[in-house]
Tab-separated table of C-alpha atoms in Angstrom:
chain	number	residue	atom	x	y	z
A	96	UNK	CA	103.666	75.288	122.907
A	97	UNK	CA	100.248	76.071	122.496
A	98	UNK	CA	100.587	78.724	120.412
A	99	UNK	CA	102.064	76.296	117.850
A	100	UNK	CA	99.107	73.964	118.557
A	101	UNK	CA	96.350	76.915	117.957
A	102	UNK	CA	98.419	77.974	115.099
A	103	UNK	CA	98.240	74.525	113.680
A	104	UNK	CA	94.681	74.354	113.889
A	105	UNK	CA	93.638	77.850	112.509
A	106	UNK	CA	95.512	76.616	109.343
A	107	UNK	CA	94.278	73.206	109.198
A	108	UNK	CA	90.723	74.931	109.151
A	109	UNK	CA	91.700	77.219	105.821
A	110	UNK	CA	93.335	74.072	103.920
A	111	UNK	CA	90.330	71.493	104.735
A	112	UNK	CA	87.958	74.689	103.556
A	113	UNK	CA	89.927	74.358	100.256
A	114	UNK	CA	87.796	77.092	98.385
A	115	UNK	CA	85.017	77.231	100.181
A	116	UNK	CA	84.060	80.682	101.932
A	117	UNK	CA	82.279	79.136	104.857
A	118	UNK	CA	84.162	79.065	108.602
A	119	UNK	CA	86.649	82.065	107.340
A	120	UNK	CA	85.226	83.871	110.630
A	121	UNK	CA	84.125	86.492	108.254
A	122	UNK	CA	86.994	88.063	108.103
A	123	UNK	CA	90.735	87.134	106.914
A	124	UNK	CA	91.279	83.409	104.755
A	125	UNK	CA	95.286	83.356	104.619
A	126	UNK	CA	95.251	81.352	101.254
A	127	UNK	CA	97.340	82.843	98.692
A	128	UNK	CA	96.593	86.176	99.999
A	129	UNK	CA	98.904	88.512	98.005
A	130	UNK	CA	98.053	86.721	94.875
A	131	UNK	CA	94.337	87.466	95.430
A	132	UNK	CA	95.071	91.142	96.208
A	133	UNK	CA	96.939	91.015	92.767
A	134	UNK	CA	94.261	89.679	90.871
A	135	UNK	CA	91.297	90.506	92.477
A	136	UNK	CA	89.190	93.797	91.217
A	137	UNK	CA	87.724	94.320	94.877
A	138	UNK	CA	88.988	95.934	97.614
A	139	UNK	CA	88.615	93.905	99.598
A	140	UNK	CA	90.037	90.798	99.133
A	141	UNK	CA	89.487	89.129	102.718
A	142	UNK	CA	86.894	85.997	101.623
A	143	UNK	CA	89.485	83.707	100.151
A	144	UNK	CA	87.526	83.291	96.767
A	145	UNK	CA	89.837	81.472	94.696
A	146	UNK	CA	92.767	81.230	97.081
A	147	UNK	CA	93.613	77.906	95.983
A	148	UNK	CA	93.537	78.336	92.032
A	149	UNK	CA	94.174	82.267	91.477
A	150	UNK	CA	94.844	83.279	87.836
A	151	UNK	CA	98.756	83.249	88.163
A	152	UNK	CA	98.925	84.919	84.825
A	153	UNK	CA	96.838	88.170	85.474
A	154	UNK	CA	98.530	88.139	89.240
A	155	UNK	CA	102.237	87.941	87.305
A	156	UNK	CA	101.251	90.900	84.783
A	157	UNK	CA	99.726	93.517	87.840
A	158	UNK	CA	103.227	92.572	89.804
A	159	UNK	CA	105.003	93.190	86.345
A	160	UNK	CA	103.336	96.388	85.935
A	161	UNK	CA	104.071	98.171	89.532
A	162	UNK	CA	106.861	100.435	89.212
A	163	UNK	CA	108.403	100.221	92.634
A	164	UNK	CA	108.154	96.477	94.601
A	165	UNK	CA	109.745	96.962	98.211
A	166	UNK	CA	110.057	93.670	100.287
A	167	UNK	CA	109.579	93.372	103.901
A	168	UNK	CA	112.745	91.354	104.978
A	169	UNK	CA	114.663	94.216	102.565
A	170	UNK	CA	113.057	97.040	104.074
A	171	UNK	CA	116.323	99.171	104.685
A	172	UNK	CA	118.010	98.079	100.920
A	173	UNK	CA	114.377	99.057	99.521
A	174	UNK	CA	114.300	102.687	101.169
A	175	UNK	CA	117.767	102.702	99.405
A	176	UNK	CA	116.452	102.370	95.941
A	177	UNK	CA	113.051	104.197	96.157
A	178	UNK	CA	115.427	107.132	97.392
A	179	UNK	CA	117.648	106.876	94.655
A	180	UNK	CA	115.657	106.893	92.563
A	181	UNK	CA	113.711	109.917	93.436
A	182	UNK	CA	116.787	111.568	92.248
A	183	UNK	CA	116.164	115.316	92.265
A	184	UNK	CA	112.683	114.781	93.779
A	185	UNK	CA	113.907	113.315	96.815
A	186	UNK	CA	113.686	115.263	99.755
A	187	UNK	CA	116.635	116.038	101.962
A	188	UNK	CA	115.763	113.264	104.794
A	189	UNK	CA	115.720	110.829	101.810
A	190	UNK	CA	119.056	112.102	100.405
A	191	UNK	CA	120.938	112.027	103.828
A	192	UNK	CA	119.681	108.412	104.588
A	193	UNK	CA	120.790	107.403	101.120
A	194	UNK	CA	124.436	109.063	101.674
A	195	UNK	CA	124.808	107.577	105.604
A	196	UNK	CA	122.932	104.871	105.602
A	197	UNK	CA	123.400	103.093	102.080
A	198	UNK	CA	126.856	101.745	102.993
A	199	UNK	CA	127.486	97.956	104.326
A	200	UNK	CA	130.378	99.109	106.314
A	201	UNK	CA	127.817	102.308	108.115
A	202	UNK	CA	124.778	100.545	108.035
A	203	UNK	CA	125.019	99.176	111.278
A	204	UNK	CA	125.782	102.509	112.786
A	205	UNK	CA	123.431	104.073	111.718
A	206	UNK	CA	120.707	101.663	111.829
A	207	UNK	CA	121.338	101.942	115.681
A	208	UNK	CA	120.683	105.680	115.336
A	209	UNK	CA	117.331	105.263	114.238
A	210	UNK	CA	116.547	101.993	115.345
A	211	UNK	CA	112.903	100.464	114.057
A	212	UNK	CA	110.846	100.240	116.880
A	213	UNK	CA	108.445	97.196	117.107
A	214	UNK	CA	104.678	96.864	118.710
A	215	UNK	CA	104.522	93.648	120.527
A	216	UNK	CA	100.850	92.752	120.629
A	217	UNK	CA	101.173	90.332	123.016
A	218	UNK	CA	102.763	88.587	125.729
A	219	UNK	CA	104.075	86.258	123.855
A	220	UNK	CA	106.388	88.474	121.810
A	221	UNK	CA	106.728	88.184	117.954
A	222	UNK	CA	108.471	84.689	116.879
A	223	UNK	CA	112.579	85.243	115.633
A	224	UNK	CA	112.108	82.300	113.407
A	225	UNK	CA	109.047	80.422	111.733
A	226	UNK	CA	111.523	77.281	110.602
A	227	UNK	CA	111.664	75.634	113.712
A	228	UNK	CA	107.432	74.756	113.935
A	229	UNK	CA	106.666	71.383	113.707
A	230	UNK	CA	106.910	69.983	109.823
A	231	UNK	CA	103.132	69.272	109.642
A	232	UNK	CA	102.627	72.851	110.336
A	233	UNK	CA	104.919	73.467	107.675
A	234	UNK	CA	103.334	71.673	105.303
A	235	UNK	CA	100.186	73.340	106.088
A	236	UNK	CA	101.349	77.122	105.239
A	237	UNK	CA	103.059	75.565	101.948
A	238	UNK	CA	99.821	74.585	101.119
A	239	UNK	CA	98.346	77.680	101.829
A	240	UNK	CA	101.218	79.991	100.085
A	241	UNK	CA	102.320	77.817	96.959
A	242	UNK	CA	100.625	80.518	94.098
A	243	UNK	CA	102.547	83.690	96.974
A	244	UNK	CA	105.553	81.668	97.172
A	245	UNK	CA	106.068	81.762	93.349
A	246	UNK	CA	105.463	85.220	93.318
A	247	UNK	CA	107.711	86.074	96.102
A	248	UNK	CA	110.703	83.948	94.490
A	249	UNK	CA	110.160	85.759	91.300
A	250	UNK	CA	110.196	89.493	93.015
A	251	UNK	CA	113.179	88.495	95.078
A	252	UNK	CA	114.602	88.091	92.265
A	253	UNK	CA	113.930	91.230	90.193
A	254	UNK	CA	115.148	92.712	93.636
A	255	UNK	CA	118.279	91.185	93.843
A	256	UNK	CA	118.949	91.873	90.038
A	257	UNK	CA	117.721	95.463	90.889
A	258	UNK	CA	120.235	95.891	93.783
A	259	UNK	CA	122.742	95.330	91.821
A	260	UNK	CA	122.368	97.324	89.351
A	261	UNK	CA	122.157	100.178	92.137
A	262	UNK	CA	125.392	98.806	93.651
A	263	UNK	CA	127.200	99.177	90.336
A	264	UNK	CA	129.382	102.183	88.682
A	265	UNK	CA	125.716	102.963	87.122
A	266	UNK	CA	124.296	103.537	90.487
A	267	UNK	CA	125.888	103.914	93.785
A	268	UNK	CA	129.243	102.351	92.868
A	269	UNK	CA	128.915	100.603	96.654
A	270	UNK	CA	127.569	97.833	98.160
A	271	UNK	CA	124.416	98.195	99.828
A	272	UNK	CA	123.054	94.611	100.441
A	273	UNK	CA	125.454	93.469	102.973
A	274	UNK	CA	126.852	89.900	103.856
A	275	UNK	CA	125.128	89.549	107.515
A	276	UNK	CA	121.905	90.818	106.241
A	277	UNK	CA	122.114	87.882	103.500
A	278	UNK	CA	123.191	85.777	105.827
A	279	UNK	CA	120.401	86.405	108.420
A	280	UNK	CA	117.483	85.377	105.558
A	281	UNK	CA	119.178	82.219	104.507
A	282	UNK	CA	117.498	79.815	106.356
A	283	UNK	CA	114.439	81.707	106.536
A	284	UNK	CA	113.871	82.136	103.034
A	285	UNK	CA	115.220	78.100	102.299
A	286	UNK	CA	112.212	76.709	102.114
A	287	UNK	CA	111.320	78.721	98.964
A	288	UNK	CA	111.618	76.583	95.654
A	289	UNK	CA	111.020	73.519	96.866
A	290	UNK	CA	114.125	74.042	99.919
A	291	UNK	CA	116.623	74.967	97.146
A	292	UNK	CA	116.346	78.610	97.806
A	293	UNK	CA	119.794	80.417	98.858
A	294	UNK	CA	119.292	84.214	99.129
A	295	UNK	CA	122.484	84.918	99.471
A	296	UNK	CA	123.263	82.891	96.125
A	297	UNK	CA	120.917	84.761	93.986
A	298	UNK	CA	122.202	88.067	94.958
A	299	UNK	CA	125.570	86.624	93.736
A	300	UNK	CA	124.253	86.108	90.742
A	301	UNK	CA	122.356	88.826	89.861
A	302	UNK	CA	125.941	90.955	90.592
A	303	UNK	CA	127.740	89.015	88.164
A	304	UNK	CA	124.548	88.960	85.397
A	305	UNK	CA	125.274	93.107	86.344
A	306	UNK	CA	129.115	93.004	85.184
């Protein structure tokens, strides 16, 4: 448990710091951290200046204007779309992995062909699931990821409404975001929208906005 303890702590430093840079160890401030990157006209976006009130407008319009958004709990259905895409320009590893791998019913198969191998940096191993820390803890990272957490909900979203247009007779004409891989992300991605979040509902959805 004291990782959750530490953890606890090295967050309540960030929100009592509010915007302030002082005490960021010089280094990484976890506030709204991919909204900075989005809006900021640095590099290096590391500080934390305005973490707490980023311009949610400009940060909206960069994410509006990136051609290709993958997401991280996605990362197989997002290789599946950049490679289609490619089209002609893909090369042939791309094009095999799209025709063996882009199926629900093969993609366990093959994802156990060329299985994603993780570093563990420490002893400790990586955490399966944030949900179960302590609900002050919680409550800390919402604080810390309320202008990220609107952006995320919006590009899951435009994901989800993306997938399905590559899952229809347009695209693919098969399913590619599969039930257990929904299924897994439910509870982790609840908390989104104020705990009314259901992944697994807005890819429903966006399939029948598709038809």
């Amino acid at each position: 448990k004291d990782d959750e303890v530490d953890f606890d702590s090295w967050l309540g430093n960030f929100v009592s710091m509010g915007n302030a840079t002082d005490n960021h160890y010089n280094c990484y401030h976890p506030a709204n951290f991919q909204t900075r990157a989005l809006t900021s006209p640095l590099d290096d976006v590391h500080d934390g200046r305005g973490g707490f009130n980023p311009n949610m407008t400009l940060a909206m319009n960069t994410y509006k204007n990136l051609d290709f958004v993958a997401l991280v709990e996605f990362v197989h259905e997002s290789q599946c779309m950049l490679y289609y895409r490619l089209g002609d320009k893909a090369p042939p590893t791309a094009i095999s992995y799209l025709d063996k791998s882009c199926h629900c019913e093969k993609q366990h198969e093959e994802h156990q062909k060329s299985k994603t191998v993780y570093v563990q940096h420490h002893n400790m191993g990586k955490r399966s699931n944030l949900r179960d820390l302590p609900a002050a803890t919680l409550s800390k990272v919402v604080t810390l990821t309320s202008a990220d957490s609107f952006i995320y909900v919006n590009a899951l979203k435009n994901f989800m409404d993306e997938m399905a247009w590559l899952e229809s007779d347009d695209g693919l004409g098969r399913r590619v975001v599969c039930d257990n891989v929904l299924k897994k992300w439910e509870s982790e991605l609840a908390y989104l929208d104020g705990g009314r979040f259901n992944v697994t509902q807005l890819y429903h959805d966006a399939v029948v906005e598709q038809k």
